[in-house]
CSV table of C-alpha atoms in Angstrom, one decimal:
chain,number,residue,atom,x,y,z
E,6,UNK,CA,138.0,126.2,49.2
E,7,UNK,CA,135.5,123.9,47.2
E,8,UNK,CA,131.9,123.9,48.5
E,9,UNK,CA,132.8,120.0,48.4
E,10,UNK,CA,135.8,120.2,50.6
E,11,UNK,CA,133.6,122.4,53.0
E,12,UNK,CA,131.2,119.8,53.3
E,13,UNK,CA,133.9,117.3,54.3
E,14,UNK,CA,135.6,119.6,57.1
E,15,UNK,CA,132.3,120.4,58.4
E,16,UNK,CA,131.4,116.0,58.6
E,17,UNK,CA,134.7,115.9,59.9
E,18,UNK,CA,133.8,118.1,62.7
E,19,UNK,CA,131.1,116.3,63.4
E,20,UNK,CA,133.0,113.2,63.7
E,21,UNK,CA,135.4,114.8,65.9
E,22,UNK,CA,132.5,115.9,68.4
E,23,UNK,CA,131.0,112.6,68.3
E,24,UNK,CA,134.5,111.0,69.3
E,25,UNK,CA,135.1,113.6,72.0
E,26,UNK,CA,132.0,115.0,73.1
E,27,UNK,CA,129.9,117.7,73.0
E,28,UNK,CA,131.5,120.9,73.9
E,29,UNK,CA,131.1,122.0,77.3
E,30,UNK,CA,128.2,124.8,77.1
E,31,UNK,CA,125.8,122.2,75.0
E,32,UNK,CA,123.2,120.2,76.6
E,33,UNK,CA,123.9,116.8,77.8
E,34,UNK,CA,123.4,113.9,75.8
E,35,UNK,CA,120.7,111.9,75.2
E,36,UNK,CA,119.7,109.4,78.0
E,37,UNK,CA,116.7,108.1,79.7
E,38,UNK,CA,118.5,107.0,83.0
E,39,UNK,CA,116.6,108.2,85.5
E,40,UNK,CA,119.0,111.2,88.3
E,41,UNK,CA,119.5,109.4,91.6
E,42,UNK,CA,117.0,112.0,93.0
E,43,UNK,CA,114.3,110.4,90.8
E,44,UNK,CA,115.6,106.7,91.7
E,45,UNK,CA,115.3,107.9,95.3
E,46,UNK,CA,111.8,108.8,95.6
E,47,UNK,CA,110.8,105.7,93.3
E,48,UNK,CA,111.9,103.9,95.8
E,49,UNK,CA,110.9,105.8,98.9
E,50,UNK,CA,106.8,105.5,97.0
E,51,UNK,CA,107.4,101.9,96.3
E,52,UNK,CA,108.4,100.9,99.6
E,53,UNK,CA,104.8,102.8,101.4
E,54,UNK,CA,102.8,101.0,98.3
E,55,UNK,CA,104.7,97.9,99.3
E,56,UNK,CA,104.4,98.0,103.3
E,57,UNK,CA,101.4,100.3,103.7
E,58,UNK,CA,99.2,99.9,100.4
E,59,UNK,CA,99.2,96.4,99.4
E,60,UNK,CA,98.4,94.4,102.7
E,61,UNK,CA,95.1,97.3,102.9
E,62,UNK,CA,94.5,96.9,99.5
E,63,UNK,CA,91.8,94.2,99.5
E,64,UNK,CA,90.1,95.6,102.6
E,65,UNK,CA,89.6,98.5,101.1
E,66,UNK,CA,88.4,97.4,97.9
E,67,UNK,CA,85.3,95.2,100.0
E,68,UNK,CA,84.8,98.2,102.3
E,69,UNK,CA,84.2,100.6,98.9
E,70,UNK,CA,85.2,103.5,101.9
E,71,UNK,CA,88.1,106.5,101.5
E,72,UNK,CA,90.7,105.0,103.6
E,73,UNK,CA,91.4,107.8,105.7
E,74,UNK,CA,94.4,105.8,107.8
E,75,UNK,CA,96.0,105.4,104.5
E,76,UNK,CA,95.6,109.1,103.2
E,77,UNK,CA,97.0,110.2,106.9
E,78,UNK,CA,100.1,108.0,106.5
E,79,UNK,CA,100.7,109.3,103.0
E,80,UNK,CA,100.3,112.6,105.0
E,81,UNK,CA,102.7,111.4,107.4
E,82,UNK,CA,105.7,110.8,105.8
E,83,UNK,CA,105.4,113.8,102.9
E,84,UNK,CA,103.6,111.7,100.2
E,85,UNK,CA,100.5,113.6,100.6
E,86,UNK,CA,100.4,117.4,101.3
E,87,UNK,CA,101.3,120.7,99.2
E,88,UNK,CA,104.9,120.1,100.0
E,89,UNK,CA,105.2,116.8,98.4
E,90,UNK,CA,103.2,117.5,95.3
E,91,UNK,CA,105.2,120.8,94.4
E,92,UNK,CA,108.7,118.8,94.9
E,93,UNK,CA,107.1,116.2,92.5
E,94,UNK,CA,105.7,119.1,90.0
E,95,UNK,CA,109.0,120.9,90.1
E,96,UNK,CA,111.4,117.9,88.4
E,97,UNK,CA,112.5,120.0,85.3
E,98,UNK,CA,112.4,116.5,83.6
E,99,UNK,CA,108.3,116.3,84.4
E,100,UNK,CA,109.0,112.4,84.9
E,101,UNK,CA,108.7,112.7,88.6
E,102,UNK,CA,104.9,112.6,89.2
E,103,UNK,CA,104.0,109.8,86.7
E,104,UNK,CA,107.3,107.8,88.5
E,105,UNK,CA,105.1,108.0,91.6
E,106,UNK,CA,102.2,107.7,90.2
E,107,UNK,CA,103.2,104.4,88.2
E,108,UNK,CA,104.9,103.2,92.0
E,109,UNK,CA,101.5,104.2,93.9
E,110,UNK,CA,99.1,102.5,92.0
E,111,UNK,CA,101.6,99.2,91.8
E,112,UNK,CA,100.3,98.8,95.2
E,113,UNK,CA,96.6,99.4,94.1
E,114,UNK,CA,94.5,101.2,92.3
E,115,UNK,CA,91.3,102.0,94.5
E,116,UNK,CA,93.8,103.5,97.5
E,117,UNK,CA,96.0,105.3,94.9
E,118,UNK,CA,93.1,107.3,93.5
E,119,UNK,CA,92.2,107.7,97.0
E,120,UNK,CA,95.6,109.8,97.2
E,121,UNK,CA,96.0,111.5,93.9
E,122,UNK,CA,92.4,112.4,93.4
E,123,UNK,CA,93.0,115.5,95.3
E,124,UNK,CA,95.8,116.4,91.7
E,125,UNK,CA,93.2,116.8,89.2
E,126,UNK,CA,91.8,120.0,91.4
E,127,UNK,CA,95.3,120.9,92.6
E,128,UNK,CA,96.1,121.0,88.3
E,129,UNK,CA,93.2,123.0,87.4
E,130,UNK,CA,94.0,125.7,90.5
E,131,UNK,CA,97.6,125.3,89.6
E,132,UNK,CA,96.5,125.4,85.6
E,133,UNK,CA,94.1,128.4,85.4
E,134,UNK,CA,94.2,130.1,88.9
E,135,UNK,CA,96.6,133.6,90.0
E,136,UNK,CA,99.5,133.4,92.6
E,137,UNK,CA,97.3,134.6,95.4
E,138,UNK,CA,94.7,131.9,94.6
E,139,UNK,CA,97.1,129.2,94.4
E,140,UNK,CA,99.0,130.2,97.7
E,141,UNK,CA,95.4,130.4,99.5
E,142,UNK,CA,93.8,127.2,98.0
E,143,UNK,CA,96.3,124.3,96.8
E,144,UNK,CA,97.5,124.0,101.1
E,145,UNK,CA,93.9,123.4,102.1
E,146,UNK,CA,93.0,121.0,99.4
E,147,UNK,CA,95.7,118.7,101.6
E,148,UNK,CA,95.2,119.6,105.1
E,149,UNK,CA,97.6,118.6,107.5
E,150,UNK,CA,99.4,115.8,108.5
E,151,UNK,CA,97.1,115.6,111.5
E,152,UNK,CA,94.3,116.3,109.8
E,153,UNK,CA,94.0,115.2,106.0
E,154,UNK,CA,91.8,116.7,103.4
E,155,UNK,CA,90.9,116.1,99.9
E,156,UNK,CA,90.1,118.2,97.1
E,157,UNK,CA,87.4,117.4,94.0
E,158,UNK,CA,87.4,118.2,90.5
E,159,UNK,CA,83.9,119.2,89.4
E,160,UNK,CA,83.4,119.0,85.6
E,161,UNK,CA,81.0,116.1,84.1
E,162,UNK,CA,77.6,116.2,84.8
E,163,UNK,CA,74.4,113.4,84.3
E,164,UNK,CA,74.2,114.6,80.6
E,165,UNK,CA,77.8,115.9,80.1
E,166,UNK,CA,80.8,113.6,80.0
E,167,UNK,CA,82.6,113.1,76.7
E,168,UNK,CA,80.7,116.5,75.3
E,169,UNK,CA,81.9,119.3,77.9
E,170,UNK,CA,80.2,121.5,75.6
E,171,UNK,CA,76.8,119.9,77.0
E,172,UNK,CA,77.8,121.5,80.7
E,173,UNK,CA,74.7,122.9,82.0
E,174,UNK,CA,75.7,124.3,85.6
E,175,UNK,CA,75.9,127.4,85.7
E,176,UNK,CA,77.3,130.6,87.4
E,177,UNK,CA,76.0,134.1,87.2
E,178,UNK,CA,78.0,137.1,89.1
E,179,UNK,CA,76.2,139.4,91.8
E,180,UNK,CA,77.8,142.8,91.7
E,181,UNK,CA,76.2,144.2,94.4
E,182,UNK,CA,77.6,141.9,96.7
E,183,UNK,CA,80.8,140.4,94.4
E,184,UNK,CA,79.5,137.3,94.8
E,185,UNK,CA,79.1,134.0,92.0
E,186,UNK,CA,75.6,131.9,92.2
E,187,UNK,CA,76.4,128.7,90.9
E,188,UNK,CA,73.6,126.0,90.6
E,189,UNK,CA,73.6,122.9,88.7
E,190,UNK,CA,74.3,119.0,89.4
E,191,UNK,CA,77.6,117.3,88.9
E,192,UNK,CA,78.4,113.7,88.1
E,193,UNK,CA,81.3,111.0,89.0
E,194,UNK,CA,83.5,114.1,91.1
E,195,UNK,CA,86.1,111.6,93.1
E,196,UNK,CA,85.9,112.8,96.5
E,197,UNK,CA,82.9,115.0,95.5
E,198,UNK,CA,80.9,116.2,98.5
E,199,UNK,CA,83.3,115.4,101.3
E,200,UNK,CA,86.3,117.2,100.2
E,201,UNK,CA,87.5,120.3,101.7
E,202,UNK,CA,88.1,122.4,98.5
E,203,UNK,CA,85.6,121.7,95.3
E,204,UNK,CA,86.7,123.2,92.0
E,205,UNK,CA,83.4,123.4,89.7
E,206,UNK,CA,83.2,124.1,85.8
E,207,UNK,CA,80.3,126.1,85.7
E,208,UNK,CA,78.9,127.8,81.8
E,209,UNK,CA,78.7,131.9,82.2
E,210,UNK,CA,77.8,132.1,78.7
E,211,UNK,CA,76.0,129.0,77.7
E,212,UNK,CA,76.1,130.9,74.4
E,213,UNK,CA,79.6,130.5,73.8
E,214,UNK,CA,79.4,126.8,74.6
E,215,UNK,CA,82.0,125.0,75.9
E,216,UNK,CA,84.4,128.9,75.2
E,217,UNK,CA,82.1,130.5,77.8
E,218,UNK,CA,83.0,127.9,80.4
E,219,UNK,CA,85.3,129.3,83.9
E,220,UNK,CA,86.0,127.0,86.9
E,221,UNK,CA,85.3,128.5,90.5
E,222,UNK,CA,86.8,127.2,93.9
E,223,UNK,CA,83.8,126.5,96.7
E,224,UNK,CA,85.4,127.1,99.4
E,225,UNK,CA,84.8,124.5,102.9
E,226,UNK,CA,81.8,124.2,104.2
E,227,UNK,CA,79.7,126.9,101.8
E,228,UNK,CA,76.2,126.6,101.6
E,229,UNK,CA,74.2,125.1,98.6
E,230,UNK,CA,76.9,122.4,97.9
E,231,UNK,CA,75.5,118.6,98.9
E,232,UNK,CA,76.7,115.5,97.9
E,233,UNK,CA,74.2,113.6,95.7
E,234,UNK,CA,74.1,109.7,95.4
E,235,UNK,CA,77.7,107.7,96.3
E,236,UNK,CA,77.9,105.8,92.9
E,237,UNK,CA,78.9,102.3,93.4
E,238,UNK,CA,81.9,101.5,90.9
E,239,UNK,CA,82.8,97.9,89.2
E,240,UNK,CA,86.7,99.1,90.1
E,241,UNK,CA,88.6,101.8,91.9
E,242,UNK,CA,86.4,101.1,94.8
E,243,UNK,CA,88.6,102.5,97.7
E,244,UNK,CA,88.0,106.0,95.9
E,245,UNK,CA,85.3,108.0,96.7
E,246,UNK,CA,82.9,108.8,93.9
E,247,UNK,CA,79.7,110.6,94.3
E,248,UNK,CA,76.9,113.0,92.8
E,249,UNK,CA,77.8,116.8,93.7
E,250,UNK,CA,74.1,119.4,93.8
E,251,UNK,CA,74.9,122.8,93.7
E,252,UNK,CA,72.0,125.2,94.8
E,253,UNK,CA,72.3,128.9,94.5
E,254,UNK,CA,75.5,128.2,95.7
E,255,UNK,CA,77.4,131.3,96.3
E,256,UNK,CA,81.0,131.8,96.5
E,257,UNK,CA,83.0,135.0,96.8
E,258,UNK,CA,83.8,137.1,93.7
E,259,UNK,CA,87.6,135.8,94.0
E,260,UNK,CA,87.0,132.4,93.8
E,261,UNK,CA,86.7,133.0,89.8
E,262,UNK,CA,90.1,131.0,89.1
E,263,UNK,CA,91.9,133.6,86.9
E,264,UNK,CA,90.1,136.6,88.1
E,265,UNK,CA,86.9,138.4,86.6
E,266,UNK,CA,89.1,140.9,83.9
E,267,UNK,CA,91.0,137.9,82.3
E,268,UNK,CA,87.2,135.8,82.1
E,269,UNK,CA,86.1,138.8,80.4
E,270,UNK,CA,88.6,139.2,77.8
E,271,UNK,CA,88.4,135.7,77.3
E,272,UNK,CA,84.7,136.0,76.5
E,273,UNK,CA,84.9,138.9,74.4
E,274,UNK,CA,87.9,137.4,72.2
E,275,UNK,CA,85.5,134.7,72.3
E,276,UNK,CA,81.8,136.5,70.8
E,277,UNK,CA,84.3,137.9,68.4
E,278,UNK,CA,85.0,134.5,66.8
E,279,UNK,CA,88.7,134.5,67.5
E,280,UNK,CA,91.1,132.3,70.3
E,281,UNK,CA,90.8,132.2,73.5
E,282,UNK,CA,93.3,129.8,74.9
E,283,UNK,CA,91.3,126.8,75.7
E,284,UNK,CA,88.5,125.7,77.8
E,285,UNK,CA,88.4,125.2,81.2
E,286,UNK,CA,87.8,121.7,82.3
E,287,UNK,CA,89.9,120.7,78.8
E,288,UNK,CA,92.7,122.4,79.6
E,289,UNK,CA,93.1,120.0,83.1
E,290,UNK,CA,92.1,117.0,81.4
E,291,UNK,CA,94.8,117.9,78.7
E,292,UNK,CA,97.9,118.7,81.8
E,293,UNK,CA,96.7,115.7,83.8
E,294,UNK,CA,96.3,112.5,81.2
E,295,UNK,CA,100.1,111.8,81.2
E,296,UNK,CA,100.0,111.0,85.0
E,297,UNK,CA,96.9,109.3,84.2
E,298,UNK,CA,98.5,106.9,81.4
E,299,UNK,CA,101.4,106.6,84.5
E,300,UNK,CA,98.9,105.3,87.2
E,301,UNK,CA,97.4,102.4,84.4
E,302,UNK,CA,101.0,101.7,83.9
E,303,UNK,CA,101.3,100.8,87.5
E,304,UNK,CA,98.0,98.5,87.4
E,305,UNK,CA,99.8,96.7,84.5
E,306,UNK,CA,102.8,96.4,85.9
E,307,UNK,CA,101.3,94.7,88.8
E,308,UNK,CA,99.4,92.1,86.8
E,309,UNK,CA,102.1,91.3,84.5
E,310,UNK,CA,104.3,90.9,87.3
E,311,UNK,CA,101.8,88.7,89.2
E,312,UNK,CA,101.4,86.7,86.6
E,313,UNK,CA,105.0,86.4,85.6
E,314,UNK,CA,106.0,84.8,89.1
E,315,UNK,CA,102.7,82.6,89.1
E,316,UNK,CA,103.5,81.2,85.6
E,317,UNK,CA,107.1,80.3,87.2
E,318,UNK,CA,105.4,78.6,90.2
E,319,UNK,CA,102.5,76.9,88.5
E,320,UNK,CA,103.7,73.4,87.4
E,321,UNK,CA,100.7,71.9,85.6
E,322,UNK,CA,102.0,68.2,83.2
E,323,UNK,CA,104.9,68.4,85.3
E,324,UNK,CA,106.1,71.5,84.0
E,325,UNK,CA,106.2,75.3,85.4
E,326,UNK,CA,103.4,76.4,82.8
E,327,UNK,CA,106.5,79.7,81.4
E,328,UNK,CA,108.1,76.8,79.8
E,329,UNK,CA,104.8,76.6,77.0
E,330,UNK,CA,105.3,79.1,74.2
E,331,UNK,CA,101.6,80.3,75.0
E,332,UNK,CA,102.5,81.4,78.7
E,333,UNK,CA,105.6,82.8,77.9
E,334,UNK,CA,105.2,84.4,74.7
E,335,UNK,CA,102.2,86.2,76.1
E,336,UNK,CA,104.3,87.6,79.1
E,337,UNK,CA,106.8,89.4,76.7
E,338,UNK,CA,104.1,90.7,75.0
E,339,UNK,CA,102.8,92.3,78.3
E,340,UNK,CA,105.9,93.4,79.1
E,341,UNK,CA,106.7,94.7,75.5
E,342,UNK,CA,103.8,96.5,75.8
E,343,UNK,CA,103.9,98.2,79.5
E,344,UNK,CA,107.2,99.4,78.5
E,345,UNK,CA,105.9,100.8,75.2
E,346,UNK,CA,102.8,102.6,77.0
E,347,UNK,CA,105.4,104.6,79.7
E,348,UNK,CA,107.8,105.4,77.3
E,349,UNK,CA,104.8,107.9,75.8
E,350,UNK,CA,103.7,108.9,79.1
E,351,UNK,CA,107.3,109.9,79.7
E,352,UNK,CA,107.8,111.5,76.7
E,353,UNK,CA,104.5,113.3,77.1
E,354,UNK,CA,105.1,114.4,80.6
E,355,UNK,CA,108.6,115.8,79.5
E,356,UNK,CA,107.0,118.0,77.1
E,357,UNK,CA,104.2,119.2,79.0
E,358,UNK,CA,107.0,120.0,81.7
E,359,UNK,CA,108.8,122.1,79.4
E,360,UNK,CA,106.2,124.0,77.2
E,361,UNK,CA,106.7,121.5,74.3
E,362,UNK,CA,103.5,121.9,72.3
E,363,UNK,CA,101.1,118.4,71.7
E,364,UNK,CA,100.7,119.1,68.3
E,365,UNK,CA,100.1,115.5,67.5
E,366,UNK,CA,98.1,115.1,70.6
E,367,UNK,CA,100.6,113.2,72.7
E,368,UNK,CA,99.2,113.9,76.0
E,369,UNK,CA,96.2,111.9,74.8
E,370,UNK,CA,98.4,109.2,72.9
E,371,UNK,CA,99.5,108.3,76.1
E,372,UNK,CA,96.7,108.0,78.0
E,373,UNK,CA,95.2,106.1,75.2
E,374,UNK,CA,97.8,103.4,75.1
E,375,UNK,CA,98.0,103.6,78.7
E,376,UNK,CA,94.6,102.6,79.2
E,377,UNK,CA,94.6,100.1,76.8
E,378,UNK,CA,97.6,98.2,77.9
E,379,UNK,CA,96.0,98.2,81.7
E,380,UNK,CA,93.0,96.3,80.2
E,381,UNK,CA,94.5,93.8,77.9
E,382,UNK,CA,97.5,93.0,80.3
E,383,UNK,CA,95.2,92.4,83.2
E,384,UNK,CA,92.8,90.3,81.0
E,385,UNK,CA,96.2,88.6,80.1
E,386,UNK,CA,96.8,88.4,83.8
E,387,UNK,CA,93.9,86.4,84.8
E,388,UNK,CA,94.1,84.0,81.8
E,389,UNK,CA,97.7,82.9,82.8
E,390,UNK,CA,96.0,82.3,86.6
E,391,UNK,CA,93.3,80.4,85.1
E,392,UNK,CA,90.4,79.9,87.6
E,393,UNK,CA,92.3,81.3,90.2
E,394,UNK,CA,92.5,85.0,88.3
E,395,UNK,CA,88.4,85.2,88.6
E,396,UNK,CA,88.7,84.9,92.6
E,397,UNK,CA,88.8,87.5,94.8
E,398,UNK,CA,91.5,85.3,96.4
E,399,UNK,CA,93.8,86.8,94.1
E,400,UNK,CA,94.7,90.3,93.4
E,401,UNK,CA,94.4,90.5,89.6
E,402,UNK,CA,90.6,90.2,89.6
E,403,UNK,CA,91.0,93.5,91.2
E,404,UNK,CA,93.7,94.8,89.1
E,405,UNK,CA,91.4,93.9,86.1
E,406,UNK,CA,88.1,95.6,87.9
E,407,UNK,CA,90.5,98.6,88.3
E,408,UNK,CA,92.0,99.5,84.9
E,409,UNK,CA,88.8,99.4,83.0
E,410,UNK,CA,88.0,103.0,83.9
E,411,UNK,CA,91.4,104.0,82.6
E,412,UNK,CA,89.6,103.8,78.9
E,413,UNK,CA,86.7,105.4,79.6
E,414,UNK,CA,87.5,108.5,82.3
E,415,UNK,CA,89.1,111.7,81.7
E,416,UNK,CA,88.1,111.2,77.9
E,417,UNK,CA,87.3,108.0,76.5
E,418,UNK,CA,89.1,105.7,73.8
E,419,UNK,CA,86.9,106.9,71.0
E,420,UNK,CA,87.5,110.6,72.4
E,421,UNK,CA,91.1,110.1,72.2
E,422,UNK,CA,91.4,108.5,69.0
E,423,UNK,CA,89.0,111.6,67.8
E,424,UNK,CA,91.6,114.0,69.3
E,425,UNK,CA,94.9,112.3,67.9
E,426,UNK,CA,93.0,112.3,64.5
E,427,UNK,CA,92.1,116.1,64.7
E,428,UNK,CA,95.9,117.0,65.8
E,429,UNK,CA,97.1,114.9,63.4
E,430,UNK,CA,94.8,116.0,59.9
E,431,UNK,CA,94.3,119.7,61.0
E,432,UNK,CA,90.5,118.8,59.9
E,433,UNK,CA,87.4,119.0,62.1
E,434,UNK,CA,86.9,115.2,62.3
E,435,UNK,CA,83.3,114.0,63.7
């Protein structure tokens, strides 16, 4: 038989597969509709942000106080609490945890951070720490149903944000007693200083910059950590944010996340010039920015669909304001781009799930877009409402107040965009 004729048998084959389906043992096709599990618990987190979330929302926001009633009914029905979090970590698909997420911060942003703050701790235990640690440490970052806790990620500091390499905390080991002295001051930790569990980046080889980083559990109620000043934020204001001090703060030799022998190899893979698998606070920045991107998808979706019943109601030269090109041409373009922004978040969440490498930086493409579409849509947002979108009389002041942070924490824009470029080039760019 002709190479030719080959080549036609085999496009015939193809044909035939495409008209019959994929044999049995192949993966399923391609699709993006959600399982009815998945549409399930959508649901179940849109109904509490609905009932629950969105009637406290502006309360909370005045009060700038953790709303501890709203974490204990999260706690109440499963939403909050080890259980909850590991069902939502486990979806093979990874889209479960931005989904709610996305439906949590619908309701509002300030009490939805208030919630998932305790993740970003819970991802760098989960991330970095051994099976013993994770079993002892993720259940008391939660509490209990009858008694909440929250956890706190630890990493920036008064000069170390964007440059984690600039991390000046550190931790030195005591091997008479196996203990770790930690001392340093962080910055911006939500729920620093009254949560239960803190997880702290802390430099053991300030050498090695950012390389001879290690994060450390500090366990309830150990001496040395104090909260510093409560910062007072332009949004997110039901959250709690706040200055952590550490002062020869000692911690147990197994709170090392990891365990001493793998920080060791580390480090000495590390003075020898060669890889060492990532840094410490980066790696759960990296894992956590697709459900970041989901949560500014929810504060968009919000606005846009705010504004998109407003401009149906609002009849200004007798006229529902949609009908004018301007209105509604700018809500499809809010919509266009909401849609845009989760459709990277989900694809980035699938491949972190799964072990698909970022090699073009999509964990940070989505956050990026993310964050950008929260800001411009809620701008959007309170143009369409006109005088009434600067009053605290309606919610998309608040919404716009909220998603600003989404291009600036857990890596800015600019750090993003420098990121993206680096995956993207395979060159150092500055």
């Amino acid at each position: 038989m002709s190479a030719t004729a080959t080549e036609k048998n085999g496009a015939g084959d193809a044909v035939d597969q495409l008209v019959e389906g994929a044999p049995a043992d192949e993966a399923p096709p391609f699709s993006l509709e959600l399982s009815q599990d998945q549409k399930d618990i959508r649901d179940w987190v849109h109904g509490f942000a609905e009932n629950v979330v969105r009637p406290a929302a502006a309360e909370w926001d005045e009060r700038e106080e953790t709303p501890w009633p709203i974490i204990q009914e999260a706690a109440k029905i499963g939403l909050y609490g080890f259980e909850g979090i590991a069902q939502f970590f486990a979806d093979p698909s990874g889209l479960q945890l931005p989904i709610v997420n996305e439906e949590l911060f619908w309701g509002d942003a300030g009490i939805g951070m208030s919630i998932m703050g305790t993740t970003l701790a819970v991802a760098a235990i989960f991330g970095q720490g051994t099976p013993e640690q994770m079993g002892e440490w993720i259940p008391q970052c939660f509490g209990t149903p009858e008694d909440p806790k929250v956890a706190a990620f630890c990493s920036s500091e008064p000069n170390a944000g964007s440059d984690v390499s600039a991390i000046r905390t550190t931790a030195k080991y005591d091997e008479a007693k196996d203990e770790w002295v930690i001392n340093g001051q962080k910055a911006w930790a939500t729920n620093g200083g009254i949560a239960n569990v803190h997880v702290v980046i802390a430099s053991v080889d300030r050498e090695l910059g950012a390389r001879g980083h290690a994060a450390f559990i500090v366990p309830p109620g150990t001496k040395g950590l104090e909260q510093g000043a409560k910062v007072k934020k332009h949004g997110l204001r039901a959250s709690h944010t706040a200055d952590v001090h550490l002062d020869d703060c000692r911690v147990p030799g197994s709170c090392l996340l990891g365990g001493k022998e793998k920080l060791e190899e580390r480090l000495a893979r590390a003075r020898e010039g060669k890889r060492t698998g990532g840094q410490a606070a980066m790696q759960t920045f990296e894992a956590s920015r697709p459900v970041v991107g989901a949560q500014a998808v929810g504060i968009a979706r919000a606005a846009y669909e705010y504004a998109l019943e407003y401009a149906k109601e609002r009849v200004q030269f007798g006229r529902p304001i949609i009908e004018n090109q301007a209105i509604a041409f700018t809500l499809a373009n809010m919509k266009m781009e909401i849609d845009a922004a989760r459709l990277l978040v989900w694809r980035a969440s699938w491949m972190g799930r799964n072990g698909v490498p970022f090699e073009n930086a999509e964990g940070s493409m989505s956050k990026l877009k993310a964050g950008e579409v929260a800001v411009w849509v809620t701008e959007r947002a309170m143009q369409i409402l006109g005088g009434n979108g600067y009053t605290r009389e309606f919610p998309v002041e608040r919404m716009h107040r909220d998603a600003k942070i989404y291009d600036i924490f857990e890596g800015t824009a600019e750090i993003q965009r420098l990121v993206i470029s680096r995956a993207i080039s395979g060159m150092h760019i500055r």
